[in-house]
Amino acid sequence: MNSKTATLYIVATPIGNLGDMTTRAIEVLKAVDVILAEDTRHAATLLREFGIDTRTWSFHDHNEDKQRDAVLDRLEEGNDIALISDAGTPLISDPGFTLVREAQRRGLNVSPVPGACALIAALSASGLPTDRFSFNGFLPAKTGARRRVFSSLRQESQTLIMYESSHRIIACLDDLILEMGAERYVAVGRELTKKFEQFYCGSVEAVKETIASADNHQKGEFVLMIAGQTEISVEQAEVRRFLSLLSKEVSVKTASQLAAGWFGGKRNDYYQLAMRLREDEP
Ligand code: SAM
């Protein structure tokens, strides 16, 4: 622990629904000496809503380097400071990382005030495995770079989460089909906590068709979640065919061993699938 008493609070704010503002976030934002805000005008609307009249300083990607030392000096002088972003949890695809790193290096108190975060909200309601997941931030804007990201993640067995913008969601799903196959299971969360909140779940091909079917589905903010390779590959038609054919010739145990060797993933997943296929057979 350090001897300084001033604290840098990392305060989460709602991702759409103002009802998600926490009591502690309001208390902390009222009590600190300064609030660092990504966009001070945007913050003003939120702060007014909750009767917070603490002064704000602008703190965003383009001035983080310039502002950082001044903020750290203020903290060292004993001023409590809070960092907020436009929505959700600061630092999660939002500014603040180097500030927090430097504050930790200087031995200052840094304290989170948790609340909304789009990736966690999306994951919690997606129906995808939550025991292991990776967050990959925003996908690249260009198709080549995006495909390289998907390609590099193809074999990952954990749930993959990324942020995507509304005007690229269809192109992004097209690239995903090319790199991970049309059968890969995905969940897409749109406009979470807002009026038009929606989840699209199923094979990436089916989800893309639904989202492409009407302009309304392409509006707003998106979280893309991709089922990990193990979960997926055992559902693919190719794998099913492989297992069905092989299980007729060798034991289910051997067939699942061979499938795991050929496609990657856990033998037991293939074993379970082979048993299901056997039960389904007429
Ligand atoms: N710091 C934020 C958080 O805690 O999630 C994320 C900020 S990042 C600049 C904004 C991106 O987060 C959006 O482009 C979208 O991908 C995702 N996002 C934010 N709010 C969302 C919402 N209500 N529904 C779906 N996605 C959302």
PDB file of C-alpha atoms and ligand atoms in Angstrom:
ATOM      1  CA  MET A   1       0.000   0.000   0.000  1.00  0.00           C
ATOM      2  CA  ASN A   2       1.155   3.529  -0.510  1.00  0.00           C
ATOM      3  CA  SER A   3       1.039   6.466   1.840  1.00  0.00           C
ATOM      4  CA  LYS A   4      -0.868   8.811  -0.487  1.00  0.00           C
ATOM      5  CA  THR A   5      -4.492   9.403   0.315  1.00  0.00           C
ATOM      6  CA  ALA A   6      -5.696  10.789  -3.010  1.00  0.00           C
ATOM      7  CA  THR A   7      -7.349   8.277  -5.315  1.00  0.00           C
ATOM      8  CA  LEU A   8      -7.858   7.944  -9.032  1.00  0.00           C
ATOM      9  CA  TYR A   9     -11.317   6.388  -9.420  1.00  0.00           C
ATOM     10  CA  ILE A  10     -12.154   4.499 -12.611  1.00  0.00           C
ATOM     11  CA  VAL A  11     -15.895   4.958 -12.801  1.00  0.00           C
ATOM     12  CA  ALA A  12     -18.219   2.981 -15.068  1.00  0.00           C
ATOM     13  CA  THR A  13     -21.270   4.760 -16.484  1.00  0.00           C
ATOM     14  CA  PRO A  14     -24.294   3.330 -18.345  1.00  0.00           C
ATOM     15  CA  ILE A  15     -24.020   1.907 -21.891  1.00  0.00           C
ATOM     16  CA  GLY A  16     -27.428   3.251 -22.842  1.00  0.00           C
ATOM     17  CA  ASN A  17     -29.890   2.838 -20.009  1.00  0.00           C
ATOM     18  CA  LEU A  18     -29.442   5.572 -17.394  1.00  0.00           C
ATOM     19  CA  GLY A  19     -31.012   3.258 -14.833  1.00  0.00           C
ATOM     20  CA  ASP A  20     -27.699   1.397 -14.826  1.00  0.00           C
ATOM     21  CA  MET A  21     -25.848   4.297 -13.188  1.00  0.00           C
ATOM     22  CA  THR A  22     -24.773   2.999  -9.787  1.00  0.00           C
ATOM     23  CA  THR A  23     -25.320   4.781  -6.490  1.00  0.00           C
ATOM     24  CA  ARG A  24     -21.601   4.615  -5.770  1.00  0.00           C
ATOM     25  CA  ALA A  25     -20.718   6.092  -9.167  1.00  0.00           C
ATOM     26  CA  ILE A  26     -22.913   9.091  -8.340  1.00  0.00           C
ATOM     27  CA  GLU A  27     -21.415   9.455  -4.851  1.00  0.00           C
ATOM     28  CA  VAL A  28     -17.834   9.253  -6.107  1.00  0.00           C
ATOM     29  CA  LEU A  29     -18.426  11.642  -9.011  1.00  0.00           C
ATOM     30  CA  LYS A  30     -19.962  14.153  -6.608  1.00  0.00           C
ATOM     31  CA  ALA A  31     -17.122  13.829  -4.107  1.00  0.00           C
ATOM     32  CA  VAL A  32     -14.006  14.010  -6.312  1.00  0.00           C
ATOM     33  CA  ASP A  33     -12.197  17.250  -7.126  1.00  0.00           C
ATOM     34  CA  VAL A  34     -12.129  16.683 -10.885  1.00  0.00           C
ATOM     35  CA  ILE A  35     -13.799  14.351 -13.364  1.00  0.00           C
ATOM     36  CA  LEU A  36     -11.776  13.396 -16.433  1.00  0.00           C
ATOM     37  CA  ALA A  37     -14.210  12.926 -19.289  1.00  0.00           C
ATOM     38  CA  GLU A  38     -13.668  11.639 -22.793  1.00  0.00           C
ATOM     39  CA  ASP A  39     -16.111  14.218 -24.129  1.00  0.00           C
ATOM     40  CA  THR A  40     -16.978  16.957 -21.650  1.00  0.00           C
ATOM     41  CA  ARG A  41     -20.170  17.965 -23.471  1.00  0.00           C
ATOM     42  CA  HIS A  42     -21.420  14.388 -23.530  1.00  0.00           C
ATOM     43  CA  ALA A  43     -20.457  14.025 -19.853  1.00  0.00           C
ATOM     44  CA  ALA A  44     -22.324  17.218 -18.974  1.00  0.00           C
ATOM     45  CA  THR A  45     -25.614  15.618 -20.018  1.00  0.00           C
ATOM     46  CA  LEU A  46     -25.001  12.584 -17.822  1.00  0.00           C
ATOM     47  CA  LEU A  47     -23.745  14.603 -14.856  1.00  0.00           C
ATOM     48  CA  ARG A  48     -26.707  16.992 -15.051  1.00  0.00           C
ATOM     49  CA  GLU A  49     -29.071  14.029 -15.005  1.00  0.00           C
ATOM     50  CA  PHE A  50     -27.648  12.940 -11.651  1.00  0.00           C
ATOM     51  CA  GLY A  51     -27.169  16.397 -10.106  1.00  0.00           C
ATOM     52  CA  ILE A  52     -23.358  16.182 -10.227  1.00  0.00           C
ATOM     53  CA  ASP A  53     -21.683  19.577 -10.549  1.00  0.00           C
ATOM     54  CA  THR A  54     -18.039  18.566 -10.200  1.00  0.00           C
ATOM     55  CA  ARG A  55     -15.794  20.274 -12.727  1.00  0.00           C
ATOM     56  CA  THR A  56     -14.681  18.236 -15.730  1.00  0.00           C
ATOM     57  CA  TRP A  57     -11.420  18.070 -17.650  1.00  0.00           C
ATOM     58  CA  SER A  58     -11.173  16.753 -21.140  1.00  0.00           C
ATOM     59  CA  PHE A  59      -9.270  13.455 -21.335  1.00  0.00           C
ATOM     60  CA  HIS A  60      -9.291  11.496 -24.573  1.00  0.00           C
ATOM     61  CA  ASP A  61      -7.089   9.488 -26.932  1.00  0.00           C
ATOM     62  CA  HIS A  62      -5.666  12.609 -28.539  1.00  0.00           C
ATOM     63  CA  ASN A  63      -4.658  14.458 -25.364  1.00  0.00           C
ATOM     64  CA  GLU A  64      -3.990  11.552 -22.972  1.00  0.00           C
ATOM     65  CA  ASP A  65      -0.195  11.918 -23.327  1.00  0.00           C
ATOM     66  CA  LYS A  66      -0.365  15.671 -22.748  1.00  0.00           C
ATOM     67  CA  GLN A  67      -2.808  15.542 -19.837  1.00  0.00           C
ATOM     68  CA  ARG A  68      -1.344  12.584 -17.997  1.00  0.00           C
ATOM     69  CA  ASP A  69       1.407  14.303 -16.028  1.00  0.00           C
ATOM     70  CA  ALA A  70      -0.871  17.157 -14.989  1.00  0.00           C
ATOM     71  CA  VAL A  71      -3.420  14.630 -13.713  1.00  0.00           C
ATOM     72  CA  LEU A  72      -0.782  12.624 -11.849  1.00  0.00           C
ATOM     73  CA  ASP A  73       0.635  15.812 -10.285  1.00  0.00           C
ATOM     74  CA  ARG A  74      -2.858  16.768  -9.087  1.00  0.00           C
ATOM     75  CA  LEU A  75      -3.273  13.335  -7.530  1.00  0.00           C
ATOM     76  CA  GLU A  76       0.102  13.654  -5.813  1.00  0.00           C
ATOM     77  CA  GLU A  77      -1.021  16.997  -4.406  1.00  0.00           C
ATOM     78  CA  GLY A  78      -3.881  15.143  -2.740  1.00  0.00           C
ATOM     79  CA  ASN A  79      -6.797  15.727  -5.141  1.00  0.00           C
ATOM     80  CA  ASP A  80      -9.181  12.860  -5.792  1.00  0.00           C
ATOM     81  CA  ILE A  81      -9.892  12.408  -9.478  1.00  0.00           C
ATOM     82  CA  ALA A  82     -12.414  10.255 -11.367  1.00  0.00           C
ATOM     83  CA  LEU A  83     -12.097   9.002 -14.924  1.00  0.00           C
ATOM     84  CA  ILE A  84     -15.208   8.320 -16.981  1.00  0.00           C
ATOM     85  CA  SER A  85     -15.661   7.496 -20.657  1.00  0.00           C
ATOM     86  CA  ASP A  86     -18.589   8.224 -22.970  1.00  0.00           C
ATOM     87  CA  ALA A  87     -20.198   4.942 -21.970  1.00  0.00           C
ATOM     88  CA  GLY A  88     -19.437   1.850 -19.945  1.00  0.00           C
ATOM     89  CA  THR A  89     -16.181   1.018 -18.247  1.00  0.00           C
ATOM     90  CA  PRO A  90     -13.221   3.322 -18.927  1.00  0.00           C
ATOM     91  CA  LEU A  91     -10.150   1.712 -20.556  1.00  0.00           C
ATOM     92  CA  ILE A  92     -12.272  -0.987 -22.202  1.00  0.00           C
ATOM     93  CA  SER A  93     -11.748   0.161 -25.811  1.00  0.00           C
ATOM     94  CA  ASP A  94     -11.610   3.614 -24.254  1.00  0.00           C
ATOM     95  CA  PRO A  95      -8.835   5.969 -23.072  1.00  0.00           C
ATOM     96  CA  GLY A  96      -7.039   5.774 -19.740  1.00  0.00           C
ATOM     97  CA  PHE A  97      -4.621   2.846 -19.901  1.00  0.00           C
ATOM     98  CA  THR A  98      -1.394   4.841 -19.729  1.00  0.00           C
ATOM     99  CA  LEU A  99      -2.817   7.060 -16.986  1.00  0.00           C
ATOM    100  CA  VAL A 100      -3.667   4.074 -14.806  1.00  0.00           C
ATOM    101  CA  ARG A 101      -0.326   2.411 -15.543  1.00  0.00           C
ATOM    102  CA  GLU A 102       1.580   5.556 -14.551  1.00  0.00           C
ATOM    103  CA  ALA A 103      -0.549   6.071 -11.450  1.00  0.00           C
ATOM    104  CA  GLN A 104       0.235   2.504 -10.366  1.00  0.00           C
ATOM    105  CA  ARG A 105       3.924   3.048 -11.103  1.00  0.00           C
ATOM    106  CA  ARG A 106       3.943   6.153  -8.927  1.00  0.00           C
ATOM    107  CA  GLY A 107       2.301   4.220  -6.105  1.00  0.00           C
ATOM    108  CA  LEU A 108      -0.928   6.204  -6.208  1.00  0.00           C
ATOM    109  CA  ASN A 109      -4.281   4.738  -5.202  1.00  0.00           C
ATOM    110  CA  VAL A 110      -6.325   3.571  -8.175  1.00  0.00           C
ATOM    111  CA  SER A 111      -9.791   2.282  -7.389  1.00  0.00           C
ATOM    112  CA  PRO A 112     -12.470   0.883  -9.722  1.00  0.00           C
ATOM    113  CA  VAL A 113     -16.126   1.801  -9.387  1.00  0.00           C
ATOM    114  CA  PRO A 114     -17.615  -1.022 -11.449  1.00  0.00           C
ATOM    115  CA  GLY A 115     -20.774  -0.915 -13.503  1.00  0.00           C
ATOM    116  CA  ALA A 116     -21.902  -1.396 -17.084  1.00  0.00           C
ATOM    117  CA  CYS A 117     -19.589  -2.860 -19.689  1.00  0.00           C
ATOM    118  CA  ALA A 118     -20.908  -3.849 -23.120  1.00  0.00           C
ATOM    119  CA  LEU A 119     -18.787  -6.962 -23.512  1.00  0.00           C
ATOM    120  CA  ILE A 120     -19.753  -8.393 -20.129  1.00  0.00           C
ATOM    121  CA  ALA A 121     -23.430  -7.506 -20.585  1.00  0.00           C
ATOM    122  CA  ALA A 122     -23.407  -9.158 -24.005  1.00  0.00           C
ATOM    123  CA  LEU A 123     -21.563 -12.268 -22.884  1.00  0.00           C
ATOM    124  CA  SER A 124     -23.757 -12.780 -19.840  1.00  0.00           C
ATOM    125  CA  ALA A 125     -26.876 -13.092 -22.003  1.00  0.00           C
ATOM    126  CA  SER A 126     -25.350 -14.753 -25.072  1.00  0.00           C
ATOM    127  CA  GLY A 127     -25.694 -18.397 -24.126  1.00  0.00           C
ATOM    128  CA  LEU A 128     -22.033 -18.923 -25.028  1.00  0.00           C
ATOM    129  CA  PRO A 129     -19.519 -20.442 -22.604  1.00  0.00           C
ATOM    130  CA  THR A 130     -18.359 -17.841 -20.105  1.00  0.00           C
ATOM    131  CA  ASP A 131     -15.693 -19.830 -18.256  1.00  0.00           C
ATOM    132  CA  ARG A 132     -12.993 -18.810 -20.718  1.00  0.00           C
ATOM    133  CA  PHE A 133     -13.252 -15.906 -23.106  1.00  0.00           C
ATOM    134  CA  SER A 134     -11.050 -13.337 -24.780  1.00  0.00           C
ATOM    135  CA  PHE A 135     -11.922  -9.765 -25.577  1.00  0.00           C
ATOM    136  CA  ASN A 136     -10.366  -8.534 -28.791  1.00  0.00           C
ATOM    137  CA  GLY A 137     -11.490  -4.891 -28.828  1.00  0.00           C
ATOM    138  CA  PHE A 138     -12.542  -3.286 -32.093  1.00  0.00           C
ATOM    139  CA  LEU A 139     -11.975  -5.251 -35.259  1.00  0.00           C
ATOM    140  CA  PRO A 140      -9.834  -3.551 -37.918  1.00  0.00           C
ATOM    141  CA  ALA A 141     -11.767  -1.418 -40.403  1.00  0.00           C
ATOM    142  CA  LYS A 142     -10.188  -2.956 -43.506  1.00  0.00           C
ATOM    143  CA  THR A 143     -11.261  -6.346 -44.723  1.00  0.00           C
ATOM    144  CA  GLY A 144      -7.723  -7.756 -45.177  1.00  0.00           C
ATOM    145  CA  ALA A 145      -6.694  -6.915 -41.622  1.00  0.00           C
ATOM    146  CA  ARG A 146     -10.020  -8.132 -40.267  1.00  0.00           C
ATOM    147  CA  ARG A 147      -9.646 -11.463 -42.022  1.00  0.00           C
ATOM    148  CA  ARG A 148      -6.156 -11.841 -40.600  1.00  0.00           C
ATOM    149  CA  VAL A 149      -7.571 -11.338 -37.098  1.00  0.00           C
ATOM    150  CA  PHE A 150     -10.267 -13.947 -37.683  1.00  0.00           C
ATOM    151  CA  SER A 151      -7.756 -16.319 -39.226  1.00  0.00           C
ATOM    152  CA  SER A 152      -5.408 -15.979 -36.243  1.00  0.00           C
ATOM    153  CA  LEU A 153      -8.289 -16.749 -33.863  1.00  0.00           C
ATOM    154  CA  ARG A 154      -9.741 -19.664 -35.807  1.00  0.00           C
ATOM    155  CA  GLN A 155      -8.327 -22.353 -33.528  1.00  0.00           C
ATOM    156  CA  GLU A 156      -9.109 -20.577 -30.235  1.00  0.00           C
ATOM    157  CA  SER A 157     -11.277 -22.748 -28.040  1.00  0.00           C
ATOM    158  CA  GLN A 158     -12.471 -19.925 -25.792  1.00  0.00           C
ATOM    159  CA  THR A 159     -15.401 -17.621 -26.576  1.00  0.00           C
ATOM    160  CA  LEU A 160     -14.200 -14.668 -28.664  1.00  0.00           C
ATOM    161  CA  ILE A 161     -15.654 -11.212 -28.128  1.00  0.00           C
ATOM    162  CA  MET A 162     -15.181  -8.089 -30.219  1.00  0.00           C
ATOM    163  CA  TYR A 163     -16.754  -4.706 -30.787  1.00  0.00           C
ATOM    164  CA  GLU A 164     -17.957  -3.767 -34.248  1.00  0.00           C
ATOM    165  CA  SER A 165     -19.537  -0.677 -35.720  1.00  0.00           C
ATOM    166  CA  SER A 166     -22.944  -0.656 -37.369  1.00  0.00           C
ATOM    167  CA  HIS A 167     -21.695   0.201 -40.842  1.00  0.00           C
ATOM    168  CA  ARG A 168     -19.245  -2.708 -40.914  1.00  0.00           C
ATOM    169  CA  ILE A 169     -21.281  -5.441 -39.240  1.00  0.00           C
ATOM    170  CA  ILE A 170     -22.325  -7.173 -42.480  1.00  0.00           C
ATOM    171  CA  ALA A 171     -18.852  -7.004 -44.056  1.00  0.00           C
ATOM    172  CA  CYS A 172     -17.449  -8.302 -40.795  1.00  0.00           C
ATOM    173  CA  LEU A 173     -19.783 -11.318 -40.754  1.00  0.00           C
ATOM    174  CA  ASP A 174     -18.906 -11.996 -44.412  1.00  0.00           C
ATOM    175  CA  ASP A 175     -15.222 -12.079 -43.484  1.00  0.00           C
ATOM    176  CA  LEU A 176     -15.981 -14.314 -40.541  1.00  0.00           C
ATOM    177  CA  ILE A 177     -17.728 -16.797 -42.847  1.00  0.00           C
ATOM    178  CA  LEU A 178     -14.675 -16.846 -45.108  1.00  0.00           C
ATOM    179  CA  GLU A 179     -12.238 -17.415 -42.263  1.00  0.00           C
ATOM    180  CA  MET A 180     -14.150 -19.627 -39.829  1.00  0.00           C
ATOM    181  CA  GLY A 181     -16.875 -21.142 -41.997  1.00  0.00           C
ATOM    182  CA  ALA A 182     -20.593 -20.463 -42.380  1.00  0.00           C
ATOM    183  CA  GLU A 183     -21.460 -22.918 -39.612  1.00  0.00           C
ATOM    184  CA  ARG A 184     -19.505 -21.195 -36.839  1.00  0.00           C
ATOM    185  CA  TYR A 185     -21.914 -20.354 -34.031  1.00  0.00           C
ATOM    186  CA  VAL A 186     -22.108 -16.667 -33.099  1.00  0.00           C
ATOM    187  CA  ALA A 187     -24.146 -14.392 -30.868  1.00  0.00           C
ATOM    188  CA  VAL A 188     -24.488 -10.728 -31.751  1.00  0.00           C
ATOM    189  CA  GLY A 189     -25.781  -8.285 -29.129  1.00  0.00           C
ATOM    190  CA  ARG A 190     -27.214  -5.045 -30.476  1.00  0.00           C
ATOM    191  CA  GLU A 191     -28.215  -1.876 -28.600  1.00  0.00           C
ATOM    192  CA  LEU A 192     -27.868  -3.536 -25.210  1.00  0.00           C
ATOM    193  CA  THR A 193     -29.872  -2.040 -22.357  1.00  0.00           C
ATOM    194  CA  LYS A 194     -31.627   0.258 -24.848  1.00  0.00           C
ATOM    195  CA  LYS A 195     -35.114   0.281 -26.343  1.00  0.00           C
ATOM    196  CA  PHE A 196     -34.213  -1.814 -29.380  1.00  0.00           C
ATOM    197  CA  GLU A 197     -31.967  -4.295 -27.619  1.00  0.00           C
ATOM    198  CA  GLN A 198     -31.661  -7.530 -29.571  1.00  0.00           C
ATOM    199  CA  PHE A 199     -29.651 -10.747 -29.649  1.00  0.00           C
ATOM    200  CA  TYR A 200     -29.038 -12.668 -32.861  1.00  0.00           C
ATOM    201  CA  CYS A 201     -27.820 -16.212 -32.223  1.00  0.00           C
ATOM    202  CA  GLY A 202     -27.067 -19.094 -34.556  1.00  0.00           C
ATOM    203  CA  SER A 203     -24.696 -20.002 -37.343  1.00  0.00           C
ATOM    204  CA  VAL A 204     -22.849 -16.964 -38.634  1.00  0.00           C
ATOM    205  CA  GLU A 205     -24.556 -17.428 -41.998  1.00  0.00           C
ATOM    206  CA  ALA A 206     -28.055 -17.389 -40.495  1.00  0.00           C
ATOM    207  CA  VAL A 207     -27.242 -14.406 -38.256  1.00  0.00           C
ATOM    208  CA  LYS A 208     -25.834 -12.484 -41.196  1.00  0.00           C
ATOM    209  CA  GLU A 209     -28.956 -13.156 -43.250  1.00  0.00           C
ATOM    210  CA  THR A 210     -31.196 -11.885 -40.450  1.00  0.00           C
ATOM    211  CA  ILE A 211     -29.154  -8.739 -39.859  1.00  0.00           C
ATOM    212  CA  ALA A 212     -28.924  -8.082 -43.617  1.00  0.00           C
ATOM    213  CA  SER A 213     -32.667  -8.590 -44.065  1.00  0.00           C
ATOM    214  CA  ALA A 214     -33.635  -5.117 -42.822  1.00  0.00           C
ATOM    215  CA  ASP A 215     -31.863  -1.779 -42.275  1.00  0.00           C
ATOM    216  CA  ASN A 216     -33.198  -1.647 -38.726  1.00  0.00           C
ATOM    217  CA  HIS A 217     -31.098  -4.648 -37.764  1.00  0.00           C
ATOM    218  CA  GLN A 218     -27.955  -2.806 -38.819  1.00  0.00           C
ATOM    219  CA  LYS A 219     -28.510   0.236 -36.630  1.00  0.00           C
ATOM    220  CA  GLY A 220     -26.880   0.970 -33.304  1.00  0.00           C
ATOM    221  CA  GLU A 221     -24.027  -0.571 -31.384  1.00  0.00           C
ATOM    222  CA  PHE A 222     -22.860  -4.165 -31.671  1.00  0.00           C
ATOM    223  CA  VAL A 223     -20.952  -6.770 -29.722  1.00  0.00           C
ATOM    224  CA  LEU A 224     -19.919  -9.816 -31.728  1.00  0.00           C
ATOM    225  CA  MET A 225     -19.327 -13.068 -29.865  1.00  0.00           C
ATOM    226  CA  ILE A 226     -17.949 -16.147 -31.582  1.00  0.00           C
ATOM    227  CA  ALA A 227     -18.135 -19.614 -30.072  1.00  0.00           C
ATOM    228  CA  GLY A 228     -14.731 -21.147 -29.514  1.00  0.00           C
ATOM    229  CA  GLN A 229     -13.336 -23.707 -31.925  1.00  0.00           C
ATOM    230  CA  THR A 230     -14.093 -26.749 -29.781  1.00  0.00           C
ATOM    231  CA  GLU A 231     -17.690 -25.792 -29.315  1.00  0.00           C
ATOM    232  CA  ILE A 232     -18.001 -25.136 -32.971  1.00  0.00           C
ATOM    233  CA  SER A 233     -16.121 -27.685 -34.898  1.00  0.00           C
ATOM    234  CA  VAL A 234     -17.986 -30.523 -33.281  1.00  0.00           C
ATOM    235  CA  GLU A 235     -21.175 -29.028 -34.684  1.00  0.00           C
ATOM    236  CA  GLN A 236     -19.935 -28.652 -38.216  1.00  0.00           C
ATOM    237  CA  ALA A 237     -21.477 -30.757 -40.929  1.00  0.00           C
ATOM    238  CA  GLU A 238     -18.071 -31.984 -42.039  1.00  0.00           C
ATOM    239  CA  VAL A 239     -17.283 -33.239 -38.552  1.00  0.00           C
ATOM    240  CA  ARG A 240     -20.656 -34.877 -38.222  1.00  0.00           C
ATOM    241  CA  ARG A 241     -20.141 -36.722 -41.512  1.00  0.00           C
ATOM    242  CA  PHE A 242     -16.656 -37.782 -40.473  1.00  0.00           C
ATOM    243  CA  LEU A 243     -17.861 -39.159 -37.153  1.00  0.00           C
ATOM    244  CA  SER A 244     -20.915 -40.917 -38.593  1.00  0.00           C
ATOM    245  CA  LEU A 245     -18.894 -42.699 -41.249  1.00  0.00           C
ATOM    246  CA  LEU A 246     -16.062 -43.645 -38.949  1.00  0.00           C
ATOM    247  CA  SER A 247     -18.291 -44.830 -36.114  1.00  0.00           C
ATOM    248  CA  LYS A 248     -19.675 -47.451 -38.468  1.00  0.00           C
ATOM    249  CA  GLU A 249     -16.189 -48.883 -39.018  1.00  0.00           C
ATOM    250  CA  VAL A 250     -14.473 -48.453 -35.640  1.00  0.00           C
ATOM    251  CA  SER A 251     -15.499 -47.889 -32.023  1.00  0.00           C
ATOM    252  CA  VAL A 252     -16.903 -44.504 -31.001  1.00  0.00           C
ATOM    253  CA  LYS A 253     -13.853 -44.056 -28.802  1.00  0.00           C
ATOM    254  CA  THR A 254     -11.470 -44.564 -31.707  1.00  0.00           C
ATOM    255  CA  ALA A 255     -13.595 -42.417 -34.029  1.00  0.00           C
ATOM    256  CA  SER A 256     -13.569 -39.528 -31.554  1.00  0.00           C
ATOM    257  CA  GLN A 257      -9.807 -39.901 -31.053  1.00  0.00           C
ATOM    258  CA  LEU A 258      -9.273 -39.716 -34.809  1.00  0.00           C
ATOM    259  CA  ALA A 259     -11.641 -36.737 -35.117  1.00  0.00           C
ATOM    260  CA  ALA A 260      -9.802 -34.822 -32.396  1.00  0.00           C
ATOM    261  CA  GLY A 261      -6.499 -35.556 -34.139  1.00  0.00           C
ATOM    262  CA  TRP A 262      -7.858 -34.453 -37.492  1.00  0.00           C
ATOM    263  CA  PHE A 263      -9.948 -31.390 -36.555  1.00  0.00           C
ATOM    264  CA  GLY A 264      -8.343 -30.339 -33.268  1.00  0.00           C
ATOM    265  CA  GLY A 265     -10.188 -29.879 -29.966  1.00  0.00           C
ATOM    266  CA  LYS A 266     -11.106 -32.237 -27.152  1.00  0.00           C
ATOM    267  CA  ARG A 267     -11.644 -35.936 -27.732  1.00  0.00           C
ATOM    268  CA  ASN A 268     -14.480 -35.990 -25.248  1.00  0.00           C
ATOM    269  CA  ASP A 269     -16.440 -33.365 -27.228  1.00  0.00           C
ATOM    270  CA  TYR A 270     -16.265 -35.620 -30.284  1.00  0.00           C
ATOM    271  CA  TYR A 271     -17.175 -38.613 -28.178  1.00  0.00           C
ATOM    272  CA  GLN A 272     -20.308 -36.877 -26.885  1.00  0.00           C
ATOM    273  CA  LEU A 273     -21.249 -35.811 -30.393  1.00  0.00           C
ATOM    274  CA  ALA A 274     -20.661 -39.294 -31.818  1.00  0.00           C
ATOM    275  CA  MET A 275     -22.918 -40.758 -29.112  1.00  0.00           C
ATOM    276  CA  ARG A 276     -25.612 -38.192 -29.940  1.00  0.00           C
ATOM    277  CA  LEU A 277     -25.328 -38.968 -33.646  1.00  0.00           C
ATOM    278  CA  ARG A 278     -25.623 -42.662 -32.921  1.00  0.00           C
ATOM    279  CA  GLU A 279     -28.791 -42.082 -30.896  1.00  0.00           C
ATOM    280  CA  ASP A 280     -30.265 -39.924 -33.668  1.00  0.00           C
ATOM    281  CA  GLU A 281     -29.663 -42.506 -36.343  1.00  0.00           C
ATOM    282  CA  PRO A 282     -32.827 -44.313 -37.531  1.00  0.00           C
TER     283      PRO A 282
HETATM  284  N1  SAM B   1     -16.075   1.268 -22.599  1.00  0.00           N
HETATM  285  C1  SAM B   1     -17.220   0.679 -23.248  1.00  0.00           C
HETATM  286  C2  SAM B   1     -17.628  -0.596 -22.511  1.00  0.00           C
HETATM  287  O1  SAM B   1     -17.434  -0.665 -21.303  1.00  0.00           O
HETATM  288  O2  SAM B   1     -18.145  -1.503 -23.134  1.00  0.00           O
HETATM  289  C3  SAM B   1     -16.951   0.451 -24.707  1.00  0.00           C
HETATM  290  C4  SAM B   1     -16.588   1.681 -25.459  1.00  0.00           C
HETATM  291  S1  SAM B   1     -16.263   1.403 -27.142  1.00  0.00           S
HETATM  292  C5  SAM B   1     -15.654   2.971 -27.598  1.00  0.00           C
HETATM  293  C6  SAM B   1     -17.865   1.446 -27.861  1.00  0.00           C
HETATM  294  C7  SAM B   1     -18.276   0.098 -28.457  1.00  0.00           C
HETATM  295  O3  SAM B   1     -18.776  -0.732 -27.412  1.00  0.00           O
HETATM  296  C8  SAM B   1     -19.413   0.198 -29.446  1.00  0.00           C
HETATM  297  O4  SAM B   1     -18.941   0.497 -30.755  1.00  0.00           O
HETATM  298  C9  SAM B   1     -20.028  -1.170 -29.378  1.00  0.00           C
HETATM  299  O5  SAM B   1     -19.285  -2.103 -30.131  1.00  0.00           O
HETATM  300  C10 SAM B   1     -19.879  -1.474 -27.878  1.00  0.00           C
HETATM  301  N2  SAM B   1     -21.071  -1.003 -27.165  1.00  0.00           N
HETATM  302  C11 SAM B   1     -21.158   0.044 -26.323  1.00  0.00           C
HETATM  303  N3  SAM B   1     -22.418   0.164 -25.855  1.00  0.00           N
HETATM  304  C12 SAM B   1     -23.127  -0.826 -26.423  1.00  0.00           C
HETATM  305  C13 SAM B   1     -24.491  -1.231 -26.351  1.00  0.00           C
HETATM  306  N4  SAM B   1     -25.371  -0.564 -25.603  1.00  0.00           N
HETATM  307  N5  SAM B   1     -24.870  -2.307 -27.064  1.00  0.00           N
HETATM  308  C14 SAM B   1     -23.997  -2.990 -27.817  1.00  0.00           C
HETATM  309  N6  SAM B   1     -22.709  -2.648 -27.925  1.00  0.00           N
HETATM  310  C15 SAM B   1     -22.280  -1.587 -27.242  1.00  0.00           C
END
